[in-house]
mmCIF file of C-alpha atoms and ligand atoms in Angstrom:
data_model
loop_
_atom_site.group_PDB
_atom_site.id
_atom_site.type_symbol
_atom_site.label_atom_id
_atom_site.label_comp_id
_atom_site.label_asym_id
_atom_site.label_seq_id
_atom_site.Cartn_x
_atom_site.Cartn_y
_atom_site.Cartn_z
ATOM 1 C CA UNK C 1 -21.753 7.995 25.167
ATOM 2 C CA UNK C 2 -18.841 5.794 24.803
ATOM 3 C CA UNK C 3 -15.286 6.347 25.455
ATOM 4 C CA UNK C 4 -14.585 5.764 21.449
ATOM 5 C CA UNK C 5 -17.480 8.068 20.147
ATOM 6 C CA UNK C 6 -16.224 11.192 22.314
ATOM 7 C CA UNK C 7 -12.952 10.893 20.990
ATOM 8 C CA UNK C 8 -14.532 10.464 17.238
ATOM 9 C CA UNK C 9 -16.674 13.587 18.190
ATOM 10 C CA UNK C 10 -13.361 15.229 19.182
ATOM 11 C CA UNK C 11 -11.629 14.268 16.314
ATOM 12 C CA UNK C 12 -14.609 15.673 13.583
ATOM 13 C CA UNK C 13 -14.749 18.965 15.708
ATOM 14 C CA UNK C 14 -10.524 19.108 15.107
ATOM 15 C CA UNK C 15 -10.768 18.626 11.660
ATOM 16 C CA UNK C 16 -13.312 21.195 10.692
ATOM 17 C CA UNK C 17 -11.110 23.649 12.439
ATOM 18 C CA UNK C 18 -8.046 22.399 11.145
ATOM 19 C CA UNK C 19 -9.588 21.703 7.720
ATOM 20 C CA UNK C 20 -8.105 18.522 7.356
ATOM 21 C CA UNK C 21 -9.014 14.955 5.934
ATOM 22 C CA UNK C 22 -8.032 11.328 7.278
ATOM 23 C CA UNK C 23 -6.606 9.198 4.938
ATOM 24 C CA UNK C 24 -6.597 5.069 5.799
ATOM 25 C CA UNK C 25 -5.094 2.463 3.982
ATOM 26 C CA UNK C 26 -7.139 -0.746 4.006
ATOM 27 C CA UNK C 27 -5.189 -2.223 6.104
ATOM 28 C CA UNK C 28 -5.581 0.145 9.122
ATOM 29 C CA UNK C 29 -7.370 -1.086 12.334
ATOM 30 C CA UNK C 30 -11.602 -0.557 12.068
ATOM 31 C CA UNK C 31 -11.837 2.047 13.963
ATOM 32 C CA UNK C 32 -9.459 4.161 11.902
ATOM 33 C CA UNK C 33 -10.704 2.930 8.862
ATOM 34 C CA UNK C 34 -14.334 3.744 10.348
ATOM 35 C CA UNK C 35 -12.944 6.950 10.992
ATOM 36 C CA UNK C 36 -11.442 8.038 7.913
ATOM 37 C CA UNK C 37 -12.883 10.392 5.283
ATOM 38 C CA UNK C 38 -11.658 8.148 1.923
ATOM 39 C CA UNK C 39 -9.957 3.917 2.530
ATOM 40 C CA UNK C 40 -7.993 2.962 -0.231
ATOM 41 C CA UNK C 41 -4.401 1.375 -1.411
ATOM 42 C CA UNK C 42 -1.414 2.978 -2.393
ATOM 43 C CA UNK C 43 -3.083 4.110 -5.549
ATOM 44 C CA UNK C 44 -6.169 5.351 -4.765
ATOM 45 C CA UNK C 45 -4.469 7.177 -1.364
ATOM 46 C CA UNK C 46 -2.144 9.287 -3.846
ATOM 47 C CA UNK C 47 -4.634 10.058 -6.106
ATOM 48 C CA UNK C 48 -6.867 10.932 -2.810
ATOM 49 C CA UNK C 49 -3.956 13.088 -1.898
ATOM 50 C CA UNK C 50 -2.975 14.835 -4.755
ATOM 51 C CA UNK C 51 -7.064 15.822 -5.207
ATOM 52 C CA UNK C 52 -8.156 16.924 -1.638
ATOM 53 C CA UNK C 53 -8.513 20.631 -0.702
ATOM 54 C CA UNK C 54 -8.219 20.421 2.802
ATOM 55 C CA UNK C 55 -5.026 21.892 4.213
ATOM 56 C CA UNK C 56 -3.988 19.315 6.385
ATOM 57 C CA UNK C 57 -3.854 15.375 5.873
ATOM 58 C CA UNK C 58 -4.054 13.119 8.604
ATOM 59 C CA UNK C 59 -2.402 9.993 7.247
ATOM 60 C CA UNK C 60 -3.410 6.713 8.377
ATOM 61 C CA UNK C 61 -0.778 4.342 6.667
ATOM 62 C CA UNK C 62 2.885 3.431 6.698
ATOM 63 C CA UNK C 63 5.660 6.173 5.969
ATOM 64 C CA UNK C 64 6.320 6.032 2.666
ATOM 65 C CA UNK C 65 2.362 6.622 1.685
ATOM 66 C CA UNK C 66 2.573 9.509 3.901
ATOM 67 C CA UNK C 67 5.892 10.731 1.861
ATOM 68 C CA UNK C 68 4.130 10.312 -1.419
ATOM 69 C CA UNK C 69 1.053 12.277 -0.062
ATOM 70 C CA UNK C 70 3.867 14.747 1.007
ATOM 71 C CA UNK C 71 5.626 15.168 -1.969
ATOM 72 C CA UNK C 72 2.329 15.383 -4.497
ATOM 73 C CA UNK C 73 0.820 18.098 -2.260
ATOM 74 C CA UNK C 74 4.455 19.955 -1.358
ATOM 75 C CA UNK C 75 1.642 23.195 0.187
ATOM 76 C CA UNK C 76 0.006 20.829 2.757
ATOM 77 C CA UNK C 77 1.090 19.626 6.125
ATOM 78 C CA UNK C 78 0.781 15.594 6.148
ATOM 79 C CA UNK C 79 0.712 14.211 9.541
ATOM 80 C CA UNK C 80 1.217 10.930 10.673
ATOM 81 C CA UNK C 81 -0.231 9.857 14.172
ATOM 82 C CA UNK C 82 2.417 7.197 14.787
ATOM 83 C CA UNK C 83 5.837 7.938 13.006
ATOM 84 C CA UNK C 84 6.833 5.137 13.919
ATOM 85 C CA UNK C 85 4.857 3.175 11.364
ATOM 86 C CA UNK C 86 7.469 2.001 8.400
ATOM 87 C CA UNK C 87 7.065 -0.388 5.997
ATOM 88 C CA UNK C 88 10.334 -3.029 6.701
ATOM 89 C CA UNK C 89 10.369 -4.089 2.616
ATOM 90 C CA UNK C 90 10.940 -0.235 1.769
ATOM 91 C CA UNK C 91 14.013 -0.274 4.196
ATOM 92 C CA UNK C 92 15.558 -3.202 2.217
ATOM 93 C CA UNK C 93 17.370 -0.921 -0.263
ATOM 94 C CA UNK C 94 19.257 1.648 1.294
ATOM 95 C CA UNK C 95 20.778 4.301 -0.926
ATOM 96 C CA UNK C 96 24.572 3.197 -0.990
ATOM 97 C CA UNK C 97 23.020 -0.457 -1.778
ATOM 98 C CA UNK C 98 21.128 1.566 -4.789
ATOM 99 C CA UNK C 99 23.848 3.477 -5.955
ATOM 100 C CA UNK C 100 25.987 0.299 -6.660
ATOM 101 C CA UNK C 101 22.879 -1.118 -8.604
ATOM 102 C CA UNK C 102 23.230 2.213 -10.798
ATOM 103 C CA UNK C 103 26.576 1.559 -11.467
ATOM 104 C CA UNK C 104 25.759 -2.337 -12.551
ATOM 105 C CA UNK C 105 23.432 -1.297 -14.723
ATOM 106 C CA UNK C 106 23.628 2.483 -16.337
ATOM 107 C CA UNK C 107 21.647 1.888 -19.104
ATOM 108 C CA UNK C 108 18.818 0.197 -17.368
ATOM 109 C CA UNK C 109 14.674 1.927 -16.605
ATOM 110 C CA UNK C 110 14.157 2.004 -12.830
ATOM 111 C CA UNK C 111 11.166 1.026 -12.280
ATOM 112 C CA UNK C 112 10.395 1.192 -8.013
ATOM 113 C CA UNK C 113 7.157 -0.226 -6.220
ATOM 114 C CA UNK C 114 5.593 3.007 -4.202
ATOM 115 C CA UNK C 115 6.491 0.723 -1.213
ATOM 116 C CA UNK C 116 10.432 2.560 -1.151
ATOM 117 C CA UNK C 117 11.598 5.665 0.108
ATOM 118 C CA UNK C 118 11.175 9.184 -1.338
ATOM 119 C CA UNK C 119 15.179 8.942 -1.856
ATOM 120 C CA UNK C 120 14.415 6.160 -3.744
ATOM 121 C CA UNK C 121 11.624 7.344 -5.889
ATOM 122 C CA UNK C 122 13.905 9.785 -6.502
ATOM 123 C CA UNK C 123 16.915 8.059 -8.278
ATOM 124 C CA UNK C 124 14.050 5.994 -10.457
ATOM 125 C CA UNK C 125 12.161 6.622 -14.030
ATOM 126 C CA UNK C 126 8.920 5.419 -13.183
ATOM 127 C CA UNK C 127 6.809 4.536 -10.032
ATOM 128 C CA UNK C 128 4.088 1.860 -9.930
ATOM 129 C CA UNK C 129 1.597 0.214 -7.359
ATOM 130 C CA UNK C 130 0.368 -3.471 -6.941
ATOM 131 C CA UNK C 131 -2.759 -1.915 -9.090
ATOM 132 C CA UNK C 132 -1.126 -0.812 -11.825
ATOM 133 C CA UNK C 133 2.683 -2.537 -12.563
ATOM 134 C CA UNK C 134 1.817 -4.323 -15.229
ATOM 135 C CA UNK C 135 0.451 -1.402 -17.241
ATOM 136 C CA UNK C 136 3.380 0.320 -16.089
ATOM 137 C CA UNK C 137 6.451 -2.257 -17.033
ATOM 138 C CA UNK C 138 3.827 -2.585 -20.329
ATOM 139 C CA UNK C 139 4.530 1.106 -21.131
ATOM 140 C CA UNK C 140 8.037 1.277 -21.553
ATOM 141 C CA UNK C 141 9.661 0.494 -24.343
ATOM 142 C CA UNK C 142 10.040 -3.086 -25.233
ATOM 143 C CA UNK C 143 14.240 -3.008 -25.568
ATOM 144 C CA UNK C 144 14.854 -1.160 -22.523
ATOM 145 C CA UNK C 145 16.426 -2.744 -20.346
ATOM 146 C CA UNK C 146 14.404 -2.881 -16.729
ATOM 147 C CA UNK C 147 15.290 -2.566 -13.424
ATOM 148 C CA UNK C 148 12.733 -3.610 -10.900
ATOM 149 C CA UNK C 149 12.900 -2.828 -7.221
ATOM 150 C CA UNK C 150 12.287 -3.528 -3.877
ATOM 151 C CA UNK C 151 10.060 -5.976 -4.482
ATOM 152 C CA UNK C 152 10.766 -9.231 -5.580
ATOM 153 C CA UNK C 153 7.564 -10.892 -5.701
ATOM 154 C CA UNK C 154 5.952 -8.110 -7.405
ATOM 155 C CA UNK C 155 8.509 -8.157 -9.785
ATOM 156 C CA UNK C 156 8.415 -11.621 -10.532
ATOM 157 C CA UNK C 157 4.649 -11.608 -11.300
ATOM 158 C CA UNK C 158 5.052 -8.639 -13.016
ATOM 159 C CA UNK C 159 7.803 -10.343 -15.361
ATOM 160 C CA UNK C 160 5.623 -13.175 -15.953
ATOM 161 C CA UNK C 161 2.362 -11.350 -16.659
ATOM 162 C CA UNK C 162 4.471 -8.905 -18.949
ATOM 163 C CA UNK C 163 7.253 -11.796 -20.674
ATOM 164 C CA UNK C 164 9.685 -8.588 -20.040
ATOM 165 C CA UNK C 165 12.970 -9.934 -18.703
ATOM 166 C CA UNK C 166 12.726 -7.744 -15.490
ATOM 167 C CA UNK C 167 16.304 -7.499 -12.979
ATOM 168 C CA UNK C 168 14.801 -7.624 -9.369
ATOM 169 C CA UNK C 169 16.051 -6.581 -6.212
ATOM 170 C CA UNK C 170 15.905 -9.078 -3.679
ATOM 171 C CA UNK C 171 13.466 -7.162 -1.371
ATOM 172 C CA UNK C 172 9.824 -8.581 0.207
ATOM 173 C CA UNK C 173 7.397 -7.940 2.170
ATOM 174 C CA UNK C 174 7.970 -9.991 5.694
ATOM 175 C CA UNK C 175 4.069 -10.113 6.341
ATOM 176 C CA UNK C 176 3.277 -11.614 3.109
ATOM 177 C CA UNK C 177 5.950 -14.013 3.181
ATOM 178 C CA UNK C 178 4.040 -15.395 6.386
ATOM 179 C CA UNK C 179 1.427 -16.668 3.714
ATOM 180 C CA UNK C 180 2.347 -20.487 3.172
ATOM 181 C CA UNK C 181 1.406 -22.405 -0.368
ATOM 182 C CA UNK C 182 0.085 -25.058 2.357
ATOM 183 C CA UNK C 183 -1.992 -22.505 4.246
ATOM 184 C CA UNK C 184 -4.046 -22.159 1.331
ATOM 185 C CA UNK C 185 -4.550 -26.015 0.753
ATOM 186 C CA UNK C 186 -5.761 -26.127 4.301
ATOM 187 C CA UNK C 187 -8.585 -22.650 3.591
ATOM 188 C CA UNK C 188 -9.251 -24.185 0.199
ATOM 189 C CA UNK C 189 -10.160 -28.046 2.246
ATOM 190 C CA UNK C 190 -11.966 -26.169 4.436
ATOM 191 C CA UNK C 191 -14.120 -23.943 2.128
ATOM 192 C CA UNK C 192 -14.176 -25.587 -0.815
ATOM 193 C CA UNK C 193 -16.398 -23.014 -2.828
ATOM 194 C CA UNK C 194 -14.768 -20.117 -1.504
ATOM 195 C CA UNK C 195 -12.485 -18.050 -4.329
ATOM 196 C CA UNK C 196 -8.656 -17.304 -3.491
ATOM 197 C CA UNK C 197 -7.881 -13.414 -3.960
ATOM 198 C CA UNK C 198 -4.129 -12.288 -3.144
ATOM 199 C CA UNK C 199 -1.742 -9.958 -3.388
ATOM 200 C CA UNK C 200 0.784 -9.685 -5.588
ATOM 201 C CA UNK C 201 3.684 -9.338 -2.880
ATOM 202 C CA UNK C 202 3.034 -12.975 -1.959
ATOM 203 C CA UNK C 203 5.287 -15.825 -3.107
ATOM 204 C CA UNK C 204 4.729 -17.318 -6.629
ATOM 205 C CA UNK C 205 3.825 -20.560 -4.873
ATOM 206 C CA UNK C 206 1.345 -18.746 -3.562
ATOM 207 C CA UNK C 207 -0.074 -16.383 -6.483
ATOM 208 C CA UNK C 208 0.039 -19.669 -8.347
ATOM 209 C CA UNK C 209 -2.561 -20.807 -6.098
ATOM 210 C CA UNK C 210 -4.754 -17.866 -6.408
ATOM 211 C CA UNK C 211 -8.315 -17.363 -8.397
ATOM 212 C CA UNK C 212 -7.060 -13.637 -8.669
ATOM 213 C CA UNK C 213 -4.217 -11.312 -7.919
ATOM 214 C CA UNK C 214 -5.006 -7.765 -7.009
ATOM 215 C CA UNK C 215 -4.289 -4.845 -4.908
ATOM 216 C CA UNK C 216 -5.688 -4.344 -1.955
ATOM 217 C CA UNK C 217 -8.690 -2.115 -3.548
ATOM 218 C CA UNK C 218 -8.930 -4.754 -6.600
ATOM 219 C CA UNK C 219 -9.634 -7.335 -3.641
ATOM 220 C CA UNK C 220 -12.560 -5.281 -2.309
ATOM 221 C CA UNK C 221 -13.892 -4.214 -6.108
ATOM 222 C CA UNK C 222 -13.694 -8.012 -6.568
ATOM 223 C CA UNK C 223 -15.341 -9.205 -2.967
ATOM 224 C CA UNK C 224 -18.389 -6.816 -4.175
ATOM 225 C CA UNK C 225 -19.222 -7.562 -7.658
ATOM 226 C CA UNK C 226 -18.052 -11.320 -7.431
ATOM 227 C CA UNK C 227 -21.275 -13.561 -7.519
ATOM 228 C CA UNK C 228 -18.976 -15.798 -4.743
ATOM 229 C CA UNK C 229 -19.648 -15.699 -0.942
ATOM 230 C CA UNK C 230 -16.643 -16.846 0.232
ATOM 231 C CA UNK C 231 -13.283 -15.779 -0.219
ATOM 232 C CA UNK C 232 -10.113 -16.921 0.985
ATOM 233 C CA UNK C 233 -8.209 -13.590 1.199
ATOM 234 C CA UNK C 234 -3.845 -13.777 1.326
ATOM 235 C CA UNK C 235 -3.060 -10.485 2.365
ATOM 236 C CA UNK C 236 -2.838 -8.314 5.639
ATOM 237 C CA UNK C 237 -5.600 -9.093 7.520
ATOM 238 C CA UNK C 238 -6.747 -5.637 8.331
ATOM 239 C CA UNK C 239 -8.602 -5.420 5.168
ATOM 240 C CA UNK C 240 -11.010 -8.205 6.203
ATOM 241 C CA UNK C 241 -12.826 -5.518 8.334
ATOM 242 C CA UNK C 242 -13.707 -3.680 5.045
ATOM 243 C CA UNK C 243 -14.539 -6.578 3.279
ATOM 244 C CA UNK C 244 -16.662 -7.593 5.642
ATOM 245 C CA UNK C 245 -18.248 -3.927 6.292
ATOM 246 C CA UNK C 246 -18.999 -4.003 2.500
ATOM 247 C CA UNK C 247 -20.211 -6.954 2.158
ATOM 248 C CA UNK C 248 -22.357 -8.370 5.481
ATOM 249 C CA UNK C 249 -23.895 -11.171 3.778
ATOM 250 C CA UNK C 250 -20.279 -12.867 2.212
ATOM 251 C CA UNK C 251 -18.102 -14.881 4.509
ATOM 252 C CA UNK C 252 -13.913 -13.851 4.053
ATOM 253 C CA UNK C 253 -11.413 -16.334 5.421
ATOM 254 C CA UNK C 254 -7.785 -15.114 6.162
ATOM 255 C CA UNK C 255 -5.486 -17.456 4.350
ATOM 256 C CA UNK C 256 -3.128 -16.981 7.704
ATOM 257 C CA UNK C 257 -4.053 -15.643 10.479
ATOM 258 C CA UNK C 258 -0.141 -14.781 11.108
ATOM 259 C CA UNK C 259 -0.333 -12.101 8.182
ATOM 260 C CA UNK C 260 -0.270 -8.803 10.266
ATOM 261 C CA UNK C 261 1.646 -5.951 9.595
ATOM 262 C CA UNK C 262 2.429 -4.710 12.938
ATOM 263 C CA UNK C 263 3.395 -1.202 11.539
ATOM 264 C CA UNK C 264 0.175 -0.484 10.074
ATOM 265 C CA UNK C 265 -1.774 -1.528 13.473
ATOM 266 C CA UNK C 266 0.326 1.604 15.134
ATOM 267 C CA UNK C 267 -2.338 3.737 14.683
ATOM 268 C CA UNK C 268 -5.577 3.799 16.963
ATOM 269 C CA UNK C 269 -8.599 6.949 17.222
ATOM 270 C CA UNK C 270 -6.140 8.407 20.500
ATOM 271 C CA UNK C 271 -3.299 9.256 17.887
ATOM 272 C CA UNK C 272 -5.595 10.593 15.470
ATOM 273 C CA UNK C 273 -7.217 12.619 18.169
ATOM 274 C CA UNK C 274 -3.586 13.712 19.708
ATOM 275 C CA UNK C 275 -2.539 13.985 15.770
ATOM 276 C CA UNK C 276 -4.840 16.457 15.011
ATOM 277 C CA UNK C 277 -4.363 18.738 18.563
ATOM 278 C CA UNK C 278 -0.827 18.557 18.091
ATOM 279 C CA UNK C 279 -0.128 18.972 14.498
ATOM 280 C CA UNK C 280 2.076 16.206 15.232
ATOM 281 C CA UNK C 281 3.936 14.207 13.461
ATOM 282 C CA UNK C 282 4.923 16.357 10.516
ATOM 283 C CA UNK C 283 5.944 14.707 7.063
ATOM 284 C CA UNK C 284 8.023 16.470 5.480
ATOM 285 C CA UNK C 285 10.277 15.674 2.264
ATOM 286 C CA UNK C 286 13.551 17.937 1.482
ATOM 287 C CA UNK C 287 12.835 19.952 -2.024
ATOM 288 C CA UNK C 288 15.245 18.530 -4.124
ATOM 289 C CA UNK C 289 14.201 14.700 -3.025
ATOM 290 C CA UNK C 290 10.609 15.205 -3.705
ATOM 291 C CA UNK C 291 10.789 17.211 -7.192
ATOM 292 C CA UNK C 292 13.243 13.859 -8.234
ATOM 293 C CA UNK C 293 10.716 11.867 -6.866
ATOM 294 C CA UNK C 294 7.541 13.524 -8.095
ATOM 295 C CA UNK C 295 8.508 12.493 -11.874
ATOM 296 C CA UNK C 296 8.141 8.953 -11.185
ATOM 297 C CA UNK C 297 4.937 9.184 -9.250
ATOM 298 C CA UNK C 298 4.249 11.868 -12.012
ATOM 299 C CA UNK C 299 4.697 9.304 -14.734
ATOM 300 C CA UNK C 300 2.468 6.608 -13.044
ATOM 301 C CA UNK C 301 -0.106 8.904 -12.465
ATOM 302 C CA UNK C 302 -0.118 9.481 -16.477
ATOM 303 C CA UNK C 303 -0.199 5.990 -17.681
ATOM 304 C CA UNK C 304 -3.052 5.278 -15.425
HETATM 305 P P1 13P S 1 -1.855 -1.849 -1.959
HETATM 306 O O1 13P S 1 -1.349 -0.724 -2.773
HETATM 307 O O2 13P S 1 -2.360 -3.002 -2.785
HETATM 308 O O3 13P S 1 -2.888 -1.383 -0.996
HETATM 309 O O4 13P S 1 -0.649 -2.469 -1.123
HETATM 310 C C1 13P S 1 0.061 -1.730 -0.166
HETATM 311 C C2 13P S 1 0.852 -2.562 0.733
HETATM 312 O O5 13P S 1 1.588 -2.109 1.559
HETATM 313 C C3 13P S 1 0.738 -3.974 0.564
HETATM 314 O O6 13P S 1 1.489 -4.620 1.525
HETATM 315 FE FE1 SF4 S 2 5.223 -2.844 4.080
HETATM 316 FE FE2 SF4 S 2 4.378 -5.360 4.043
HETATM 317 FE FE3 SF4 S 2 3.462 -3.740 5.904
HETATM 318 FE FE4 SF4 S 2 2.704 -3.440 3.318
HETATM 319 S S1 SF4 S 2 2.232 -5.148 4.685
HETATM 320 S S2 SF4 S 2 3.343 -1.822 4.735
HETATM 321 S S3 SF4 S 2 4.615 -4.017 2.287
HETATM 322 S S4 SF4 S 2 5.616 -4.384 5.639
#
């Protein structure tokens, strides 16, 4: 028996005891994602979360998934292996920075991308994810004024998907920035027939260049039922190991090898292991933050 399957064997053992599930985002190493009771985005990992009976959730993600998981199920303990895994674009609004946006605009609908702190979530009307912003900006009514925030790619393809005249915060995603219009050109010389999926937090030069924008799960629906067999896929390249799990007999090209997000390759089957001995590292959100905060989420749970 390998070194990896005794600490998987470990780790299933742990969790029956502990009555816990592991939750991985799709951008998580293989072996977590191999690992993991349900793979999903942002969307799918709160609906996941507010839906599971176990007691404990072992989240397999950045901190601000684990936060939402904490806040929708307040009576469970959410762990993260690695606490040290943030997400850098939901650090690029702090709260002074937000509470002088508030005062520009008093009147305005706050609309934040799940990718921002429970203290932001808190002091906004209505959350969203990559799979489901348009449908949320859609829903609001049409002279409200909207605030859109952190990020500004998502934002701007939101505004021009929606014609709403959206005010974005200046906030991106560094690892999606790393994905270059000319990148493409090069994948798209080089595998002519392939189709070009991305994500909505890459540039407009880019998303301009795609076949389709989706989340990270609206990739992999895609990948499967797509009569393609090539795909040139601009987003974090952990989710190739899914696509490629799912799909054996397709062929998935990274539009850049350079787009890793080294916060979501923290976690490894160790952690997970140590996680679930431990009962380490605890996620917890103070009351008052996370019933502000639950609305939003609340809200975007609703309209989709
Ligand atoms: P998804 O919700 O599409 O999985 O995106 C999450 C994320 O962090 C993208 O960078
Ligand atoms: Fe945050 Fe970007 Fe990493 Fe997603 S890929 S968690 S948006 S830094």
């Amino acid at each position: 028996m390998n070194q990896n399957q005794k600490i998987s064997d470990k780790i299933q053992n742990l969790k029956k005891q502990r009555n816990a599930v592991i939750l991985a985002h799709n951008y998580q190493i293989g072996e977590v994602q191999d690992i993991a009771d349900f793979v999903g985005d942002s969307l799918d990992l709160s609906q996941q979360a507010a839906r599971t009976d176990a007691r404990v959730i072992v989240f397999c993600g950045v901190h601000f998934m684990a936060e939402t998981a904490a806040i929708l199920s307040p009576e469970k303990t959410v762990l993260m292996p690695d606490v040290n895994a943030g997400c850098a674009m939901a650090n690029m609004i702090t709260p002074r920075q937000f509470a002088e946006l508030k005062k520009e605009h008093p009147e305005a609908v706050y609309v934040c991308y799940v990718n921002c702190t429970a203290e932001t979530k808190a002091e906004c009307d209505y959350c969203c994810t990559s799979a489901n912003a348009i449908k949320v900006v859609q829903a609001i009514p049409q002279k409200k004024k909207i605030v859109f925030l952190p990020d500004k790619y998502l934002g701007s393809y939101v505004k021009s998907q929606t014609k709403r005249d959206l005010i974005l915060w200046d906030g991106y995603c560094p690892t999606h920035r790393r994905i270059l219009p000319e990148d493409i050109l090069k994948k798209k010389a080089a595998h002519p027939k392939a189709e070009v999926l991305v994500h909505p937090e890459c540039t407009p030069e880019v998303i301009a260049m795609a076949d389709q924008v989706l989340s990270t799960s609206g990739i992999c629906r895609h990948a499967r039922e797509s009569e393609s067999e090539e795909f040139i896929i601009g987003t974090e390249i952990g989710i190739l190991h899914r696509l490629e799990k799912e799909n054996p007999k397709k062929k998935f090209y990274p539009a850049s090898e350079l787009s890793d997000c080294p916060n979501m390759k923290l976690n490894n089957l160790e952690k997970i292991l140590w996680s679930l001995e431990d009962m380490v590292y605890e996620v917890k959100v103070p009351e008052g933050i996370a019933k502000r905060a639950k609305k939003s989420i609340d809200r975007m749970l609703e309209i989709t």
